[in-house]
Coordinates of N, CA and C in Angstrom, one line a residue:
M14 N -271.4 42.5 -31.8 CA -270.2 42.5 -32.5 C -270.3 43.5 -33.7
G15 N -269.3 44.4 -33.8 CA -269.3 45.4 -34.9 C -269.1 44.7 -36.2
V16 N -269.4 45.5 -37.3 CA -269.2 44.9 -38.6 C -267.8 44.5 -38.9
S17 N -266.8 45.5 -38.6 CA -265.4 45.2 -38.9 C -264.9 44.0 -38.1
T18 N -265.3 44.0 -36.8 CA -264.9 42.8 -35.9 C -265.5 41.5 -36.4
F19 N -266.7 41.6 -36.9 CA -267.4 40.4 -37.4 C -266.7 39.9 -38.6
R20 N -266.3 40.8 -39.5 CA -265.6 40.4 -40.7 C -264.3 39.8 -40.4
A21 N -263.6 40.5 -39.5 CA -262.2 40.0 -39.1 C -262.3 38.6 -38.5
T22 N -263.4 38.3 -37.7 CA -263.6 37.0 -37.1 C -263.9 36.0 -38.1
F23 N -264.7 36.4 -39.1 CA -265.0 35.5 -40.2 C -263.8 35.1 -41.0
R24 N -262.9 36.1 -41.3 CA -261.8 35.8 -42.1 C -260.8 34.9 -41.3
A25 N -260.7 35.1 -40.0 CA -259.8 34.3 -39.2 C -260.2 32.9 -39.2
I26 N -261.5 32.7 -39.0 CA -262.0 31.3 -38.9 C -261.9 30.7 -40.3
N27 N -262.2 31.4 -41.3 CA -262.2 30.9 -42.7 C -260.8 30.5 -43.1
S28 N -259.8 31.3 -42.6 CA -258.4 31.1 -43.0 C -257.8 30.0 -42.2
S29 N -258.0 29.9 -40.9 CA -257.4 28.9 -40.1 C -258.1 27.6 -40.1
R30 N -259.4 27.6 -40.6 CA -260.1 26.3 -40.6 C -260.7 26.1 -42.0
S31 N -259.8 26.1 -43.0 CA -260.2 26.1 -44.4 C -261.0 24.9 -44.8
G32 N -261.0 23.8 -43.9 CA -261.8 22.7 -44.2 C -263.3 22.8 -43.8
M33 N -263.6 23.8 -43.1 CA -265.0 24.0 -42.6 C -265.9 24.4 -43.7
T34 N -267.2 23.9 -43.7 CA -268.2 24.4 -44.6 C -268.8 25.7 -44.2
Q35 N -269.5 26.4 -45.1 CA -270.1 27.7 -44.7 C -271.1 27.5 -43.6
A36 N -271.8 26.3 -43.6 CA -272.8 26.1 -42.6 C -272.1 26.0 -41.2
E37 N -270.9 25.3 -41.2 CA -270.2 25.1 -39.9 C -269.6 26.5 -39.4
I38 N -269.2 27.3 -40.4 CA -268.7 28.6 -40.0 C -269.9 29.5 -39.5
A39 N -271.0 29.4 -40.1 CA -272.2 30.1 -39.6 C -272.6 29.7 -38.2
T40 N -272.5 28.4 -37.9 CA -272.8 28.0 -36.5 C -271.8 28.5 -35.6
K41 N -270.5 28.6 -36.0 CA -269.4 29.1 -35.1 C -269.6 30.5 -34.8
L42 N -270.1 31.3 -35.8 CA -270.3 32.7 -35.6 C -271.7 33.1 -35.1
G43 N -272.6 32.1 -35.1 CA -273.9 32.4 -34.6 C -274.8 33.3 -35.6
V44 N -274.6 33.1 -36.9 CA -275.3 33.8 -37.9 C -275.8 32.8 -38.9
S45 N -276.6 33.4 -39.9 CA -277.2 32.5 -40.9 C -276.1 32.1 -41.9
R46 N -276.4 31.0 -42.6 CA -275.5 30.6 -43.7 C -275.4 31.6 -44.8
G47 N -276.6 32.3 -45.1 CA -276.6 33.3 -46.1 C -275.7 34.5 -45.8
R48 N -275.6 34.9 -44.5 CA -274.7 35.9 -44.1 C -273.2 35.5 -44.4
V49 N -272.9 34.3 -44.1 CA -271.6 33.8 -44.3 C -271.3 33.9 -45.8
G50 N -272.3 33.5 -46.6 CA -272.1 33.5 -48.1 C -271.8 35.0 -48.6
Q51 N -272.5 35.9 -48.0 CA -272.3 37.3 -48.3 C -270.9 37.7 -48.0
L52 N -270.4 37.4 -46.9 CA -269.0 37.7 -46.5 C -268.0 37.0 -47.4
A53 N -268.3 35.8 -47.7 CA -267.3 35.0 -48.5 C -267.2 35.6 -49.9
S54 N -268.3 36.2 -50.4 CA -268.2 36.8 -51.8 C -267.9 38.3 -51.8
A55 N -267.7 38.9 -50.6 CA -267.4 40.3 -50.5 C -266.0 40.6 -51.1
G56 N -265.8 41.9 -51.4 CA -264.5 42.3 -51.9 C -263.4 42.1 -50.9
P57 N -262.1 42.3 -51.4 CA -261.0 42.1 -50.5 C -260.9 43.0 -49.3
P58 N -260.4 42.5 -48.2 CA -260.3 43.3 -47.0 C -259.3 44.4 -47.1
P59 N -259.4 45.5 -46.3 CA -258.4 46.6 -46.4 C -257.0 46.1 -46.1
E60 N -256.8 45.0 -45.4 CA -255.4 44.5 -45.2 C -254.6 44.1 -46.5
R61 N -255.4 44.0 -47.5 CA -254.8 43.6 -48.8 C -253.6 44.6 -49.2
A62 N -253.9 45.9 -48.9 CA -252.9 46.9 -49.2 C -251.5 46.7 -48.5
F63 N -251.5 46.0 -47.4 CA -250.3 45.7 -46.7 C -249.3 45.0 -47.6
F64 N -249.8 44.2 -48.5 CA -249.0 43.4 -49.4 C -248.8 44.0 -50.8
G65 N -249.8 44.7 -51.3 CA -249.7 45.3 -52.6 C -251.0 45.4 -53.3
T66 N -251.0 45.7 -54.6 CA -252.2 45.9 -55.3 C -252.3 44.9 -56.5
G67 N -251.4 44.0 -56.7 CA -251.4 43.0 -57.7 C -250.7 41.8 -57.3
Q68 N -250.4 40.9 -58.3 CA -249.7 39.7 -58.0 C -248.4 39.9 -57.2
V69 N -248.3 39.2 -56.1 CA -247.2 39.3 -55.2 C -246.1 38.3 -55.5
T70 N -244.9 38.8 -55.6 CA -243.7 38.0 -55.7 C -243.0 37.8 -54.4
V71 N -242.8 36.5 -54.0 CA -242.1 36.2 -52.8 C -240.7 35.6 -53.1
S72 N -239.7 36.4 -52.7 CA -238.3 35.9 -53.0 C -237.8 35.1 -51.8
L73 N -237.4 33.9 -52.1 CA -236.9 33.0 -51.1 C -235.4 32.8 -51.2
G74 N -234.7 32.9 -50.1 CA -233.2 32.7 -50.2 C -232.8 31.3 -50.7
G75 N -231.9 31.3 -51.6 CA -231.4 30.0 -52.2 C -230.1 29.5 -51.6
K76 N -230.0 28.2 -51.5 CA -228.7 27.6 -51.0 C -228.3 26.5 -52.0
Y77 N -227.1 26.1 -51.9 CA -226.6 25.0 -52.7 C -227.2 23.7 -52.2
E78 N -227.4 22.7 -53.0 CA -227.9 21.4 -52.6 C -226.9 20.9 -51.5
A79 N -227.5 20.2 -50.5 CA -226.7 19.7 -49.4 C -225.6 18.8 -49.9
G80 N -224.4 19.1 -49.4 CA -223.2 18.3 -49.7 C -222.5 18.6 -51.0
K81 N -223.0 19.7 -51.7 CA -222.4 20.0 -53.0 C -221.9 21.5 -52.9
G82 N -220.7 21.7 -53.5 CA -220.1 23.0 -53.6 C -220.3 23.6 -54.9
P83 N -220.0 24.9 -55.1 CA -220.2 25.6 -56.4 C -219.5 24.9 -57.6
D84 N -218.4 24.2 -57.3 CA -217.6 23.5 -58.4 C -218.3 22.2 -58.9
Q85 N -219.4 21.8 -58.2 CA -220.1 20.6 -58.6 C -221.4 20.8 -59.4
N86 N -221.6 22.1 -59.8 CA -222.8 22.4 -60.5 C -224.1 22.0 -59.8
P87 N -224.2 22.4 -58.5 CA -225.4 22.1 -57.8 C -226.6 22.9 -58.1
S88 N -227.8 22.4 -57.9 CA -228.9 23.3 -58.1 C -229.1 24.2 -56.9
E89 N -229.8 25.3 -57.1 CA -230.1 26.2 -56.0 C -231.4 25.9 -55.5
V90 N -231.5 25.6 -54.2 CA -232.7 25.1 -53.6 C -233.1 26.0 -52.4
V91 N -234.3 25.8 -51.9 CA -234.8 26.5 -50.7 C -235.1 25.5 -49.7
T92 N -235.1 26.0 -48.4 CA -235.4 25.1 -47.3 C -236.9 24.7 -47.3
R93 N -237.1 23.6 -46.6 CA -238.5 23.1 -46.3 C -239.3 24.2 -45.6
E94 N -238.6 24.9 -44.7 CA -239.3 25.9 -43.9 C -239.7 27.1 -44.8
D95 N -238.9 27.5 -45.8 CA -239.2 28.6 -46.6 C -240.3 28.2 -47.6
L96 N -240.3 27.0 -48.1 CA -241.4 26.6 -49.0 C -242.7 26.6 -48.2
D97 N -242.7 26.2 -47.0 CA -243.8 26.2 -46.1 C -244.3 27.6 -45.9
N98 N -243.4 28.5 -45.7 CA -243.7 29.9 -45.6 C -244.5 30.4 -46.8
F99 N -244.0 30.1 -48.0 CA -244.7 30.5 -49.2 C -246.1 30.0 -49.3
E100 N -246.3 28.7 -48.9 CA -247.6 28.2 -49.0 C -248.6 28.9 -48.0
H101 N -248.1 29.2 -46.8 CA -248.9 30.0 -45.9 C -249.2 31.4 -46.4
L102 N -248.2 32.0 -46.9 CA -248.4 33.3 -47.5 C -249.4 33.3 -48.7
R103 N -249.2 32.3 -49.5 CA -250.1 32.1 -50.7 C -251.6 32.0 -50.2
K104 N -251.8 31.2 -49.2 CA -253.2 31.1 -48.7 C -253.7 32.4 -48.1
L105 N -252.8 33.1 -47.3 CA -253.2 34.3 -46.7 C -253.5 35.4 -47.8
L106 N -252.7 35.4 -48.8 CA -252.9 36.4 -49.9 C -254.2 36.0 -50.7
G107 N -254.4 34.7 -50.9 CA -255.6 34.3 -51.6 C -256.8 34.7 -50.9
G108 N -256.8 34.7 -49.6 CA -258.0 35.2 -48.9 C -258.3 36.7 -49.1
M109 N -257.3 37.4 -49.6 CA -257.4 38.8 -49.9 C -257.5 39.1 -51.4
K110 N -257.8 38.0 -52.2 CA -257.9 38.0 -53.6 C -256.6 38.5 -54.3
L111 N -255.5 38.1 -53.8 CA -254.2 38.4 -54.4 C -253.5 37.0 -54.7
E112 N -253.0 37.0 -55.9 CA -252.2 35.8 -56.3 C -250.7 36.0 -55.9
A113 N -250.0 34.9 -55.8 CA -248.6 34.9 -55.4 C -247.8 33.9 -56.2
E114 N -246.6 34.2 -56.4 CA -245.6 33.3 -57.0 C -244.3 33.5 -56.2
Y115 N -243.4 32.5 -56.3 CA -242.2 32.6 -55.6 C -241.0 32.5 -56.6
E116 N -239.9 33.0 -56.3 CA -238.7 32.9 -57.0 C -237.6 32.6 -56.0
V117 N -236.5 32.0 -56.5 CA -235.4 31.6 -55.7 C -234.3 32.6 -55.9
I118 N -233.8 33.3 -54.8 CA -232.7 34.2 -54.9 C -231.5 33.3 -55.1
P119 N -230.7 33.6 -56.1 CA -229.4 32.8 -56.4 C -228.5 32.9 -55.2
T120 N -227.6 32.0 -55.2 CA -226.6 31.9 -54.0 C -225.7 33.1 -54.0
T121 N -225.6 33.9 -55.0 CA -224.9 35.2 -55.0 C -225.6 36.2 -54.1
G122 N -226.9 35.9 -53.8 CA -227.6 36.9 -52.9 C -228.2 38.1 -53.7
I123 N -228.0 38.1 -55.0 CA -228.4 39.3 -55.8 C -229.9 39.2 -56.0
V124 N -230.7 40.1 -55.6 CA -232.1 40.1 -55.8 C -232.6 41.5 -56.1
N125 N -233.5 41.7 -57.0 CA -234.0 43.0 -57.4 C -235.0 43.4 -56.4
L126 N -234.7 44.4 -55.6 CA -235.6 44.9 -54.6 C -236.5 46.0 -55.1
N127 N -236.2 46.5 -56.3 CA -236.9 47.7 -56.9 C -238.2 47.2 -57.6
R128 N -239.1 46.6 -56.9 CA -240.3 46.1 -57.5 C -241.5 46.3 -56.5
D129 N -242.7 46.5 -57.1 CA -243.9 46.6 -56.3 C -244.3 45.2 -55.9
N130 N -245.2 45.1 -54.9 CA -245.8 43.9 -54.5 C -244.8 42.8 -54.2
H131 N -243.8 43.1 -53.4 CA -242.7 42.2 -53.2 C -242.5 41.9 -51.8
V132 N -242.3 40.6 -51.5 CA -242.0 40.1 -50.1 C -240.6 39.3 -50.2
V133 N -239.7 39.6 -49.4 CA -238.4 39.0 -49.4 C -238.3 38.1 -48.1
V134 N -238.0 36.8 -48.2 CA -237.8 36.0 -47.1 C -236.4 35.4 -47.3
C135 N -235.4 36.1 -46.6 CA -234.0 35.7 -46.8 C -233.2 36.4 -45.8
G136 N -232.4 35.6 -45.1 CA -231.5 36.2 -44.0 C -230.4 37.0 -44.6
P137 N -229.9 38.0 -43.9 CA -228.8 38.8 -44.4 C -227.5 38.0 -44.7
R138 N -227.3 36.9 -44.1 CA -226.1 36.1 -44.3 C -226.2 35.5 -45.8
L139 N -227.3 35.4 -46.4 CA -227.5 34.9 -47.7 C -227.5 35.9 -48.8
S140 N -227.7 37.2 -48.4 CA -227.8 38.3 -49.4 C -227.1 39.5 -48.9
P141 N -226.0 39.9 -49.5 CA -225.3 41.2 -49.2 C -226.2 42.4 -49.4
I142 N -227.1 42.3 -50.4 CA -227.9 43.5 -50.7 C -228.9 43.7 -49.6
V143 N -229.5 42.6 -49.2 CA -230.5 42.7 -48.0 C -229.7 43.2 -46.8
A144 N -228.5 42.6 -46.5 CA -227.8 43.1 -45.4 C -227.5 44.6 -45.4
Q145 N -227.2 45.1 -46.6 CA -227.0 46.5 -46.8 C -228.2 47.3 -46.4
V146 N -229.4 46.9 -46.9 CA -230.6 47.6 -46.6 C -230.9 47.6 -45.1
L147 N -230.7 46.4 -44.4 CA -230.9 46.3 -43.0 C -230.0 47.3 -42.2
E148 N -228.9 47.6 -42.7 CA -228.0 48.6 -42.0 C -228.7 49.9 -41.8
G149 N -229.7 50.2 -42.6 CA -230.5 51.5 -42.4 C -231.5 51.5 -41.3
D150 N -231.7 50.3 -40.6 CA -232.6 50.2 -39.5 C -231.8 50.6 -38.2
D151 N -232.2 51.8 -37.6 CA -231.4 52.2 -36.5 C -231.8 51.5 -35.2
N152 N -232.9 50.8 -35.2 CA -233.4 50.2 -34.0 C -233.2 48.7 -33.9
L153 N -233.3 47.9 -35.0 CA -233.2 46.5 -34.9 C -232.2 46.0 -36.0
R154 N -231.5 45.0 -35.6 CA -230.6 44.4 -36.6 C -230.1 43.0 -36.2
F155 N -229.6 42.3 -37.2 CA -229.0 41.0 -37.0 C -227.5 41.3 -36.7
E156 N -227.0 40.5 -35.8 CA -225.6 40.5 -35.4 C -225.0 39.1 -35.2
K157 N -223.7 39.0 -35.3 CA -223.1 37.6 -35.1 C -221.9 37.7 -34.2
D158 N -221.8 36.9 -33.2 CA -220.6 36.7 -32.4 C -220.4 35.2 -32.4
R159 N -220.7 34.5 -31.3 CA -220.6 33.0 -31.3 C -221.8 32.4 -32.1
A160 N -222.8 33.2 -32.3 CA -224.0 32.8 -33.1 C -224.7 34.0 -33.6
W161 N -225.5 33.8 -34.7 CA -226.4 34.9 -35.2 C -227.5 35.1 -34.2
H162 N -227.8 36.4 -34.0 CA -228.9 36.8 -33.1 C -229.5 38.1 -33.5
L163 N -230.5 38.5 -32.9 CA -231.1 39.8 -33.2 C -230.9 40.8 -32.0
L164 N -230.8 42.1 -32.3 CA -230.5 43.1 -31.3 C -231.5 44.2 -31.4
D165 N -232.1 44.5 -30.3 CA -232.9 45.8 -30.2 C -231.9 46.8 -29.7
R166 N -231.4 47.7 -30.6 CA -230.4 48.6 -30.2 C -231.0 49.7 -29.3
K167 N -232.2 50.1 -29.5 CA -232.8 51.1 -28.7 C -233.0 50.7 -27.2
A168 N -233.4 49.4 -27.0 CA -233.6 48.9 -25.7 C -232.4 48.2 -25.1
G169 N -231.4 48.0 -26.0 CA -230.1 47.4 -25.5 C -230.3 45.9 -25.1
K170 N -231.2 45.2 -25.9 CA -231.5 43.9 -25.5 C -231.2 42.9 -26.7
E171 N -230.6 41.8 -26.4 CA -230.3 40.8 -27.4 C -231.4 39.7 -27.4
Y172 N -231.7 39.2 -28.6 CA -232.7 38.1 -28.7 C -231.9 36.9 -29.4
R173 N -231.5 36.0 -28.5 CA -230.8 34.8 -29.0 C -231.7 33.6 -29.2
S174 N -231.6 32.9 -30.2 CA -232.5 31.8 -30.5 C -232.3 30.7 -29.4
P175 N -233.5 30.2 -28.9 CA -233.4 29.1 -28.0 C -232.7 27.9 -28.6
L176 N -232.7 27.7 -29.9 CA -232.0 26.6 -30.6 C -230.5 26.7 -30.3
D177 N -230.0 27.9 -30.2 CA -228.6 28.0 -29.9 C -228.2 28.0 -28.5
E178 N -229.2 28.3 -27.6 CA -229.0 28.5 -26.2 C -229.1 27.1 -25.5
D179 N -230.3 26.5 -25.6 CA -230.5 25.2 -24.9 C -231.1 24.2 -25.8
G180 N -231.3 24.5 -27.1 CA -231.8 23.5 -28.1 C -233.3 23.4 -28.1
S181 N -234.0 24.2 -27.3 CA -235.5 24.1 -27.2 C -236.1 24.7 -28.5
P182 N -237.3 24.2 -28.9 CA -237.9 24.5 -30.2 C -238.5 25.9 -30.2
G183 N -237.7 26.9 -30.4 CA -238.2 28.3 -30.5 C -237.2 29.1 -31.3
D184 N -237.6 30.3 -31.7 CA -236.7 31.2 -32.5 C -237.2 32.6 -32.5
F185 N -236.5 33.5 -33.1 CA -236.9 34.9 -33.2 C -236.8 35.3 -34.7
G186 N -237.6 36.2 -35.1 CA -237.6 36.6 -36.5 C -237.8 38.1 -36.6
Y187 N -237.4 38.7 -37.7 CA -237.5 40.1 -38.0 C -238.6 40.3 -39.0
L188 N -239.4 41.3 -38.8 CA -240.5 41.7 -39.7 C -240.4 43.2 -39.9
G189 N -240.4 43.6 -41.2 CA -240.3 45.0 -41.5 C -240.7 45.4 -42.9
R190 N -241.0 46.6 -43.0 CA -241.2 47.2 -44.4 C -240.1 48.1 -44.6
L191 N -239.2 47.8 -45.6 CA -237.9 48.5 -45.8 C -237.9 49.2 -47.1
P192 N -237.0 50.2 -47.3 CA -237.0 51.0 -48.5 C -236.3 50.3 -49.6
R193 N -236.9 50.4 -50.8 CA -236.2 50.0 -52.0 C -235.0 50.8 -52.3
L194 N -234.1 50.2 -53.0 CA -232.8 50.9 -53.3 C -233.0 52.1 -54.2
D195 N -234.1 52.0 -55.0 CA -234.3 53.2 -56.0 C -235.1 54.3 -55.3
G196 N -235.5 54.1 -54.0 CA -236.2 55.2 -53.3 C -237.6 55.4 -53.8
R197 N -238.2 54.5 -54.5 CA -239.5 54.7 -55.1 C -240.5 53.8 -54.5
G198 N -240.3 53.3 -53.3 CA -241.2 52.4 -52.7 C -240.6 51.6 -51.6
T199 N -241.3 50.5 -51.2 CA -240.8 49.6 -50.1 C -241.0 48.2 -50.5
F200 N -240.5 47.3 -49.7 CA -240.8 45.9 -49.8 C -240.9 45.3 -48.4
L201 N -241.7 44.2 -48.3 CA -241.9 43.6 -47.0 C -240.8 42.6 -46.8
Y202 N -240.2 42.6 -45.6 CA -239.1 41.8 -45.3 C -239.3 40.9 -44.1
I203 N -239.0 39.6 -44.3 CA -239.2 38.6 -43.2 C -237.9 37.7 -43.2
A204 N -237.4 37.5 -42.0 CA -236.2 36.6 -41.8 C -236.2 36.2 -40.3
G205 N -235.6 35.0 -40.1 CA -235.4 34.5 -38.8 C -234.0 34.3 -38.5
V206 N -233.7 34.2 -37.2 CA -232.3 33.9 -36.8 C -231.9 32.5 -37.5
H207 N -232.9 31.6 -37.4 CA -232.8 30.3 -38.2 C -234.0 30.4 -39.1
A208 N -234.1 29.4 -40.0 CA -235.2 29.4 -41.0 C -236.5 29.4 -40.4
I209 N -236.7 28.6 -39.3 CA -238.0 28.5 -38.6 C -238.4 29.8 -38.0
G210 N -237.5 30.7 -37.8 CA -237.9 32.0 -37.2 C -238.8 32.8 -38.2
A211 N -238.5 32.6 -39.5 CA -239.4 33.3 -40.5 C -240.8 32.7 -40.5
N212 N -240.9 31.3 -40.2 CA -242.2 30.7 -40.1 C -243.0 31.4 -39.0
G213 N -242.3 31.7 -37.9 CA -243.0 32.4 -36.8 C -243.5 33.7 -37.2
V214 N -242.8 34.5 -38.0 CA -243.2 35.8 -38.5 C -244.5 35.6 -39.4
V215 N -244.4 34.6 -40.3 CA -245.6 34.4 -41.1 C -246.8 34.0 -40.3
H216 N -246.6 33.1 -39.3 CA -247.7 32.8 -38.3 C -248.2 34.0 -37.7
Y217 N -247.4 34.9 -37.3 CA -247.8 36.2 -36.6 C -248.7 37.0 -37.6
L218 N -248.3 37.1 -38.9 CA -249.1 37.8 -39.9 C -250.4 37.1 -40.1
E219 N -250.5 35.8 -40.1 CA -251.7 35.1 -40.3 C -252.7 35.4 -39.2
N220 N -252.2 35.6 -38.0 CA -253.1 35.8 -36.8 C -253.3 37.3 -36.3
N221 N -252.5 38.2 -36.9 CA -252.5 39.6 -36.3 C -252.5 40.6 -37.4
L222 N -252.8 40.2 -38.7 CA -252.6 41.2 -39.8 C -253.5 42.4 -39.7
A223 N -254.8 42.2 -39.3 CA -255.7 43.3 -39.2 C -255.2 44.4 -38.2
E224 N -254.8 43.9 -37.0 CA -254.3 44.8 -36.0 C -253.0 45.5 -36.5
L225 N -252.1 44.7 -37.1 CA -250.8 45.3 -37.6 C -251.1 46.4 -38.6
C226 N -252.0 46.1 -39.5 CA -252.3 47.1 -40.5 C -252.9 48.4 -40.0
R227 N -253.7 48.3 -38.9 CA -254.2 49.5 -38.3 C -253.1 50.3 -37.7
E228 N -252.1 49.7 -37.2 CA -251.0 50.4 -36.6 C -250.0 51.0 -37.6
V229 N -249.6 50.3 -38.7 CA -248.6 50.8 -39.5 C -249.0 51.1 -41.0
R230 N -250.2 50.6 -41.3 CA -250.7 50.8 -42.7 C -249.6 50.3 -43.7
T231 N -249.2 51.2 -44.6 CA -248.2 50.8 -45.6 C -246.9 51.6 -45.4
K232 N -246.8 52.1 -44.1 CA -245.6 52.9 -43.8 C -244.4 51.9 -43.4
R233 N -243.2 52.5 -43.4 CA -242.1 51.7 -43.0 C -242.0 51.5 -41.5
F234 N -241.6 50.3 -41.1 CA -241.6 49.9 -39.7 C -240.7 48.6 -39.6
S235 N -240.4 48.3 -38.4 CA -239.7 47.0 -38.1 C -240.1 46.5 -36.7
T236 N -240.1 45.2 -36.5 CA -240.4 44.7 -35.2 C -239.8 43.3 -35.1
L237 N -239.7 42.7 -33.9 CA -239.2 41.3 -33.7 C -240.3 40.4 -33.2
I238 N -240.3 39.2 -33.7 CA -241.3 38.2 -33.3 C -240.7 37.0 -32.7
S239 N -241.2 36.4 -31.7 CA -240.8 35.2 -31.1 C -241.7 34.1 -31.5
C240 N -241.3 32.9 -31.6 CA -242.2 31.8 -31.9 C -241.7 30.5 -31.1
R241 N -242.7 29.6 -31.0 CA -242.5 28.3 -30.5 C -243.1 27.3 -31.5
Y242 N -242.4 26.2 -31.7 CA -242.9 25.2 -32.7 C -242.8 23.8 -32.3
D243 N -243.5 22.9 -33.0 CA -243.4 21.5 -32.8 C -242.1 21.0 -33.4
P244 N -241.2 20.4 -32.7 CA -239.9 19.9 -33.3 C -240.1 18.8 -34.2
D245 N -241.2 18.0 -34.2 CA -241.4 16.9 -35.1 C -241.9 17.4 -36.4
T246 N -242.9 18.2 -36.4 CA -243.6 18.7 -37.6 C -243.1 20.0 -38.1
L247 N -242.4 20.8 -37.3 CA -242.0 22.1 -37.6 C -243.1 23.1 -37.7
A248 N -244.3 22.7 -37.3 CA -245.5 23.6 -37.3 C -245.3 24.6 -36.1
V249 N -245.6 25.9 -36.5 CA -245.5 26.9 -35.4 C -246.7 26.8 -34.5
L250 N -246.5 26.8 -33.2 CA -247.6 26.6 -32.3 C -248.1 28.0 -31.8
E251 N -247.1 28.9 -31.6 CA -247.5 30.3 -31.2 C -246.5 31.3 -31.6
S252 N -246.9 32.5 -31.7 CA -246.0 33.6 -32.1 C -246.5 34.9 -31.4
R253 N -245.6 35.8 -31.1 CA -245.9 37.0 -30.5 C -244.9 38.1 -30.8
R254 N -245.3 39.3 -30.7 CA -244.3 40.4 -30.9 C -243.6 40.7 -29.6
V255 N -242.3 40.9 -29.6 CA -241.5 41.0 -28.4 C -240.9 42.4 -28.3
T256 N -241.0 43.2 -29.4 CA -240.5 44.6 -29.3 C -241.6 45.6 -29.8
P257 N -241.4 46.8 -29.6 CA -242.4 47.8 -30.1 C -242.4 47.7 -31.7
L258 N -243.4 48.3 -32.2 CA -243.4 48.6 -33.7 C -242.6 49.8 -33.9
Y259 N -241.4 49.7 -34.3 CA -240.6 50.9 -34.6 C -240.9 51.5 -35.9
R260 N -241.4 52.7 -35.9 CA -241.7 53.4 -37.1 C -240.4 54.0 -37.7
H261 N -240.2 53.9 -39.0 CA -239.1 54.5 -39.6 C -239.5 55.8 -40.3
E262 N -238.6 56.8 -40.2 CA -238.8 58.1 -40.9 C -238.8 57.9 -42.4
G263 N -239.5 58.8 -43.0 CA -239.5 58.8 -44.5 C -240.5 57.9 -45.1

């Protein structure tokens, strides 16, 4: 096993099985406990650059409290799925020695995209600014007819959520690095047809980040992810990429 593969395997086990001791991880990898200790104390992996160089801000789409309208002074809240997304992202970033905080995008959908180290988890229906940026993607986009869905314009293929088709526990999500409005950088964008679709994207990042970084580094791109989840716990069981990694010019 090569050094880079060894380190990637270590990080995957350490991330997905955070309750394991170093001795147990050593047994799993077939190496000494001392070697595991060396890897655990090593510097951040190269995938860190995919998210940024400092503390990461994760912007989550806000909604009014259930059953309350704007005239009732409701609080702006985020879904259970999005809070779960933040926790998974926080742990993933922590493994790369990056701290993370989240903010709630107000129900107006106004969010400052002109920031470094920024991840946005918010569907275009909740933010007109995000919807405007997504219009610049010539390959993939959200569309709505009888229901919201994703469209691969290049392949001429629609991706409709199983939740809307037959009620089965699955969804699709969009993952991309998109341009800031000021033209001075990019932000990482995650959204699902439904909220759970974003969880599928985060699950994909947890399990495929090293490979994704080798392909796109910090350049602009977009792709679609499918996921299947447990309907009782909402835990994502599997995720996979269903379209090419579309590289964006510029």
